[in-house]
mmCIF file of C-alpha atoms in Angstrom:
data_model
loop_
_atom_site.group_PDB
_atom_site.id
_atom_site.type_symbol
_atom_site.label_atom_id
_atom_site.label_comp_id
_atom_site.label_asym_id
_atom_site.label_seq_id
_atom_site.Cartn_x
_atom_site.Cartn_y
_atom_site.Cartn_z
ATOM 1 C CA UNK A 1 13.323 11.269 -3.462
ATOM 2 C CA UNK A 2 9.463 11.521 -2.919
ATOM 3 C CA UNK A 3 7.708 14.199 -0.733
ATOM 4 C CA UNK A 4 5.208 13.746 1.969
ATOM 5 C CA UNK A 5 2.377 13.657 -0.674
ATOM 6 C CA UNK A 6 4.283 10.424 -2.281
ATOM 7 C CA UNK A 7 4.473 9.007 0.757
ATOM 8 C CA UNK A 8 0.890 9.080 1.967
ATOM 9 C CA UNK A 9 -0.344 8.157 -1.480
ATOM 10 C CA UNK A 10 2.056 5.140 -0.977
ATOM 11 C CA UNK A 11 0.315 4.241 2.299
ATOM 12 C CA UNK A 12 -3.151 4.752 1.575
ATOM 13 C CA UNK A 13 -2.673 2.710 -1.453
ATOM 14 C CA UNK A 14 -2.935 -0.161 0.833
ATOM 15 C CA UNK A 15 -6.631 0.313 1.725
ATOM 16 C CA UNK A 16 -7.561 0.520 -2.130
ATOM 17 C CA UNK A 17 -8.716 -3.195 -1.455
ATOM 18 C CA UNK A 18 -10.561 -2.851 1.390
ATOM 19 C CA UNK A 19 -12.282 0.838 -0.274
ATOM 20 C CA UNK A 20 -13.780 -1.573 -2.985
ATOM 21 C CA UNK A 21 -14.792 -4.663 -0.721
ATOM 22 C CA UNK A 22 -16.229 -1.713 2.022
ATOM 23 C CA UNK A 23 -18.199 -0.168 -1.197
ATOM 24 C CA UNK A 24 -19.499 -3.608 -2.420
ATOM 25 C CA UNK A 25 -20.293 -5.028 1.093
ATOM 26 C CA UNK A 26 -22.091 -1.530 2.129
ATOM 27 C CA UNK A 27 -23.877 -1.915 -1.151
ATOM 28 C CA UNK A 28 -25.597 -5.008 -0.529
ATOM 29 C CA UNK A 29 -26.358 -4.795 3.319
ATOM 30 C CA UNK A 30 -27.009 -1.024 3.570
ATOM 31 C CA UNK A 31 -28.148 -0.796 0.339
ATOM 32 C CA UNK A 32 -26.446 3.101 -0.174
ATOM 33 C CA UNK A 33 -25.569 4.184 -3.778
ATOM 34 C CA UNK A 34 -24.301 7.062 -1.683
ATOM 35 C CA UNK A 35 -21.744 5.091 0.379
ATOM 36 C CA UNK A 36 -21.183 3.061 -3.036
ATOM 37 C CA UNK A 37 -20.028 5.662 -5.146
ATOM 38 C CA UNK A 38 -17.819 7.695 -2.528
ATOM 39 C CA UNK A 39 -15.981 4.657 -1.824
ATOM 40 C CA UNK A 40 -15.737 3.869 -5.542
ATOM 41 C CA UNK A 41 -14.526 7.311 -6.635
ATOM 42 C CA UNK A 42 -12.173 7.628 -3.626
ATOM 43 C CA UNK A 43 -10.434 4.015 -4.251
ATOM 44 C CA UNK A 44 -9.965 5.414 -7.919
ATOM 45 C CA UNK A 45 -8.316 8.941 -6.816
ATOM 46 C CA UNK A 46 -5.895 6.680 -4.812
ATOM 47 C CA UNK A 47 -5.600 3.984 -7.532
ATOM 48 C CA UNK A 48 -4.565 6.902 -10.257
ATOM 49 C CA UNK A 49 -2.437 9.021 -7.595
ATOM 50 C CA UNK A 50 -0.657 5.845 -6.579
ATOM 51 C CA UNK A 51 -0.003 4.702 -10.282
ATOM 52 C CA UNK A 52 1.193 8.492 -11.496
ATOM 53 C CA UNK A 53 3.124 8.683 -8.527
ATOM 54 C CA UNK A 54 5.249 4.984 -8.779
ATOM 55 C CA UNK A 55 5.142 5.516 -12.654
ATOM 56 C CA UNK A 56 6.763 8.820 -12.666
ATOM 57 C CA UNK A 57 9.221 8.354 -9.864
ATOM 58 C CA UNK A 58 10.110 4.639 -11.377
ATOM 59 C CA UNK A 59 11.194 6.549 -14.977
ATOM 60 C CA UNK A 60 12.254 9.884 -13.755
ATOM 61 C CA UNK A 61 14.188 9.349 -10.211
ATOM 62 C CA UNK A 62 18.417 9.296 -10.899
ATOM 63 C CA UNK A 63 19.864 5.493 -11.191
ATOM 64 C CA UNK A 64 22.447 4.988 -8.427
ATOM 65 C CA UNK A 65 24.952 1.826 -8.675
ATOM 66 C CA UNK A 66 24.943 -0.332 -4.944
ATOM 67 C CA UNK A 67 27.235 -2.800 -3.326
ATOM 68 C CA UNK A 68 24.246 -5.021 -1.175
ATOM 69 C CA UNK A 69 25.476 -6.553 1.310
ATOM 70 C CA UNK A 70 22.388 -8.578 2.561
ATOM 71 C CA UNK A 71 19.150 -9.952 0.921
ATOM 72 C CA UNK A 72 16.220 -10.969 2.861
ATOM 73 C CA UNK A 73 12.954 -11.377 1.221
ATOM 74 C CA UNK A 74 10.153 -10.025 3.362
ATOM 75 C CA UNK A 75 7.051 -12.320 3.436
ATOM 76 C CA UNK A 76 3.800 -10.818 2.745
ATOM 77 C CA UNK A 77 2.137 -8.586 5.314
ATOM 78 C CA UNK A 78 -1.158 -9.953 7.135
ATOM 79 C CA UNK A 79 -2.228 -6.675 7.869
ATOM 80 C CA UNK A 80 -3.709 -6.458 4.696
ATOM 81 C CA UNK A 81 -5.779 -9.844 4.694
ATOM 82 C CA UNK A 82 -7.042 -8.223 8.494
ATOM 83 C CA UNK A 83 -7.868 -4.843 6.819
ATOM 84 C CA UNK A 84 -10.119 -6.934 4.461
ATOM 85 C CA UNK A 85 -11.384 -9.055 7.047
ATOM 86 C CA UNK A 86 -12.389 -5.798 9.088
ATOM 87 C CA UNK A 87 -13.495 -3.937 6.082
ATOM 88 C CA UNK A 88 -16.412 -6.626 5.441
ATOM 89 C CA UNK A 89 -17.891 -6.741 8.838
ATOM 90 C CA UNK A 90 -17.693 -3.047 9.221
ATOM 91 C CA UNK A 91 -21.200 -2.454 7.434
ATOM 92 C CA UNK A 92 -22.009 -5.444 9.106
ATOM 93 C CA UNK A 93 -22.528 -3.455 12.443
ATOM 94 C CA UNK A 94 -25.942 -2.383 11.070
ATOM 95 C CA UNK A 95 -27.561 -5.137 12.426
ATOM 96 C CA UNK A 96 -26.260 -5.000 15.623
ATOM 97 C CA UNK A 97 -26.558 -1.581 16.520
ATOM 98 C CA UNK A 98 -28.955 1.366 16.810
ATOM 99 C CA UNK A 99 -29.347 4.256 13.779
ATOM 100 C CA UNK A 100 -27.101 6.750 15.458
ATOM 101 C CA UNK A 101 -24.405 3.770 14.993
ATOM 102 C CA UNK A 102 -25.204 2.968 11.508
ATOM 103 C CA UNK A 103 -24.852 6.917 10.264
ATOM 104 C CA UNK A 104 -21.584 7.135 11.703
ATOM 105 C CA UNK A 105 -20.190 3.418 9.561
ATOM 106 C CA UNK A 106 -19.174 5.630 6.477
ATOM 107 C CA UNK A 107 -17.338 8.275 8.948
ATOM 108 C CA UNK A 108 -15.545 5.106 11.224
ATOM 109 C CA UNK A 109 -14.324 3.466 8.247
ATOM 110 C CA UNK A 110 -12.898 6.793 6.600
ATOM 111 C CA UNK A 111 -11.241 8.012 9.745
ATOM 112 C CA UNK A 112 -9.260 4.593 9.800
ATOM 113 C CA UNK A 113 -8.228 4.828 6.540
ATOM 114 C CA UNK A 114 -6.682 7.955 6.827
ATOM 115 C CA UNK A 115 -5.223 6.913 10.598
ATOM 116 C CA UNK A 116 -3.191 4.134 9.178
ATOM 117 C CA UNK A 117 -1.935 7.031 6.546
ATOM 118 C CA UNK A 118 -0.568 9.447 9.093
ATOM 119 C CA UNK A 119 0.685 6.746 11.447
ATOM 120 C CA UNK A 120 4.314 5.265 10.650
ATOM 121 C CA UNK A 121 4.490 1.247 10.902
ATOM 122 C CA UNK A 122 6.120 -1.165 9.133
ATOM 123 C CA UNK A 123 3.110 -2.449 6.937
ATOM 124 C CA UNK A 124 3.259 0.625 5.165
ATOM 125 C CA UNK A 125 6.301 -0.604 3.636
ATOM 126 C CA UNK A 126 5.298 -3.291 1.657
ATOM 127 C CA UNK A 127 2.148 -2.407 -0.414
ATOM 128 C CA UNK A 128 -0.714 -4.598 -1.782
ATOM 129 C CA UNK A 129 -0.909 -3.132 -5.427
ATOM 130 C CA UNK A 130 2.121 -3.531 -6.140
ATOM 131 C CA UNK A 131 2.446 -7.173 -4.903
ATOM 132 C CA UNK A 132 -0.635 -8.405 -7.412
ATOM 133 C CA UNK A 133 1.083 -6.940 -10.080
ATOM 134 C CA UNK A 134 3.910 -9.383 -9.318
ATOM 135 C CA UNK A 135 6.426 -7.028 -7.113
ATOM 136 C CA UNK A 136 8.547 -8.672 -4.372
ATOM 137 C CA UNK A 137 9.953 -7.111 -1.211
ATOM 138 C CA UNK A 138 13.139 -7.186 0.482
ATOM 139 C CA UNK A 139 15.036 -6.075 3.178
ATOM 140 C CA UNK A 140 18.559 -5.248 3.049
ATOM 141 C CA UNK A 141 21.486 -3.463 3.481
ATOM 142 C CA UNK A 142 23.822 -1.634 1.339
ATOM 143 C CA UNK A 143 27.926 -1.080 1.481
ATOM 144 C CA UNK A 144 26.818 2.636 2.618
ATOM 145 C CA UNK A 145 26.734 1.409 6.590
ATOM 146 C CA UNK A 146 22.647 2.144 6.478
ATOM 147 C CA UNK A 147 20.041 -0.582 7.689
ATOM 148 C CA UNK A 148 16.682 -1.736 7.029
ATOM 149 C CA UNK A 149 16.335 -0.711 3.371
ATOM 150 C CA UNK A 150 13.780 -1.826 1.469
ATOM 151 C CA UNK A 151 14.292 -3.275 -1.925
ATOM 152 C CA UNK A 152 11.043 -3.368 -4.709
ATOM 153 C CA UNK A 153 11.739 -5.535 -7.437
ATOM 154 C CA UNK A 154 10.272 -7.796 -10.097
ATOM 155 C CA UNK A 155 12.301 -10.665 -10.092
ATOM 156 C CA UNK A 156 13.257 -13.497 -7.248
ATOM 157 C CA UNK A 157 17.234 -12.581 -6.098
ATOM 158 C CA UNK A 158 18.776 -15.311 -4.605
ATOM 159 C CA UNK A 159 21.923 -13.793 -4.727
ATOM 160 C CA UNK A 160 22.466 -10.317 -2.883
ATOM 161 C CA UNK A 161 24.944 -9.648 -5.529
ATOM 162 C CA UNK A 162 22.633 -9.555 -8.391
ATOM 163 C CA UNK A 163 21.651 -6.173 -7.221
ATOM 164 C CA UNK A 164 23.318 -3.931 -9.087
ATOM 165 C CA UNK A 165 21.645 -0.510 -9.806
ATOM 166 C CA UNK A 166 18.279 1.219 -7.968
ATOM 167 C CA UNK A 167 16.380 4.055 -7.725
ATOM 168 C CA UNK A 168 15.652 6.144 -3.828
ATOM 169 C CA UNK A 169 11.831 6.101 -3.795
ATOM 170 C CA UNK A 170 11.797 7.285 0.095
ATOM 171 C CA UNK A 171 14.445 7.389 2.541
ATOM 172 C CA UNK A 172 14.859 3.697 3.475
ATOM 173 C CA UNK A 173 13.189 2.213 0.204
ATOM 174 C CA UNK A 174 14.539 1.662 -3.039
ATOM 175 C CA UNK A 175 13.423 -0.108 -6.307
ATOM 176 C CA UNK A 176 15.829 -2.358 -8.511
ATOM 177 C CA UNK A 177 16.725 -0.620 -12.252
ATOM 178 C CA UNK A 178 16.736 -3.987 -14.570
ATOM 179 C CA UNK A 179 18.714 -4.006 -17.448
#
């Protein structure tokens, strides 16, 4: 099972997106190669902590064999299409506000990223990177009595019985071990 680290690393890996639109979109209307390049370099530190993190945990984390019960496939989360939305007018506010404002864009912007870290909620659950690189999400529930797992998987299940084998990522999430 992961540790905290894993788990925040898993969250913010959600904002990656909205790091590089915020960079781009700062970029052009603020015109900072300071605000550019922090953004830049921070998205990458999460893009490489996320991918060591799911990479190592996908190969090394113990195979367990599951009875599922139920299969739901979770539909994908708006929060991230707001997040982007919100990202893009956020250096926006330059024009609409005084200099003390426009110092403190960079500093607003970081403290929500690392808000919706530390703050549980179900978006969390279901992240962005791993849904462009063609990753579905489910909910289900196992013979073990638990509910409200998570299932990460490559393939479309139609049938809750095709589940066979997984591997614990966090508590309530699991991915599916293809053979």
């Amino acid at each position: 099972m992961a540790n905290s680290l894993q788990k925040i690393i898993y969250k913010v890996s959600n904002l990656i997106p909205s790091l590089f639109i915020f960079s781009i979109i700062s970029y052009i209307f603020l015109h900072s190669t300071l605000i550019l390049a922090l953004s830049l370099l921070l998205a990458l530190i999460f893009l490489f902590c996320f991918l060591g993190s799911f990479l190592y945990g996908n190969k090394h984390l113990a195979r367990m064999k599951v009875n599922t019960l139920s299969l739901t496939k979770i539909d994908s989360n708006k929060f991230h299409y707001i997040m982007q939305v919100i990202t893009g007018f956020i250096p926006l506010l330059k024009f609409f506000s005084n200099d003390i404002i426009t110092d403190y864009i960079p500093l607003i912007y970081m403290l929500l990223i690392f808000l919706s870290a530390i703050f549980p909620s179900n978006f969390s659950y279901q992240n962005i990177l791993l849904s462009l690189i063609g990753y579905n999400f489910y909910s289900c529930d196992f013979s073990t009595g638990v509910q409200g797992n998570i299932l990460i998987t490559r393939r479309n299940i139609r049938n809750s019985k095709d589940v066979m084998f997984v591997k614990r990522l966090f508590e309530n999430m699991f991915i599916e071990v293809i053979e």
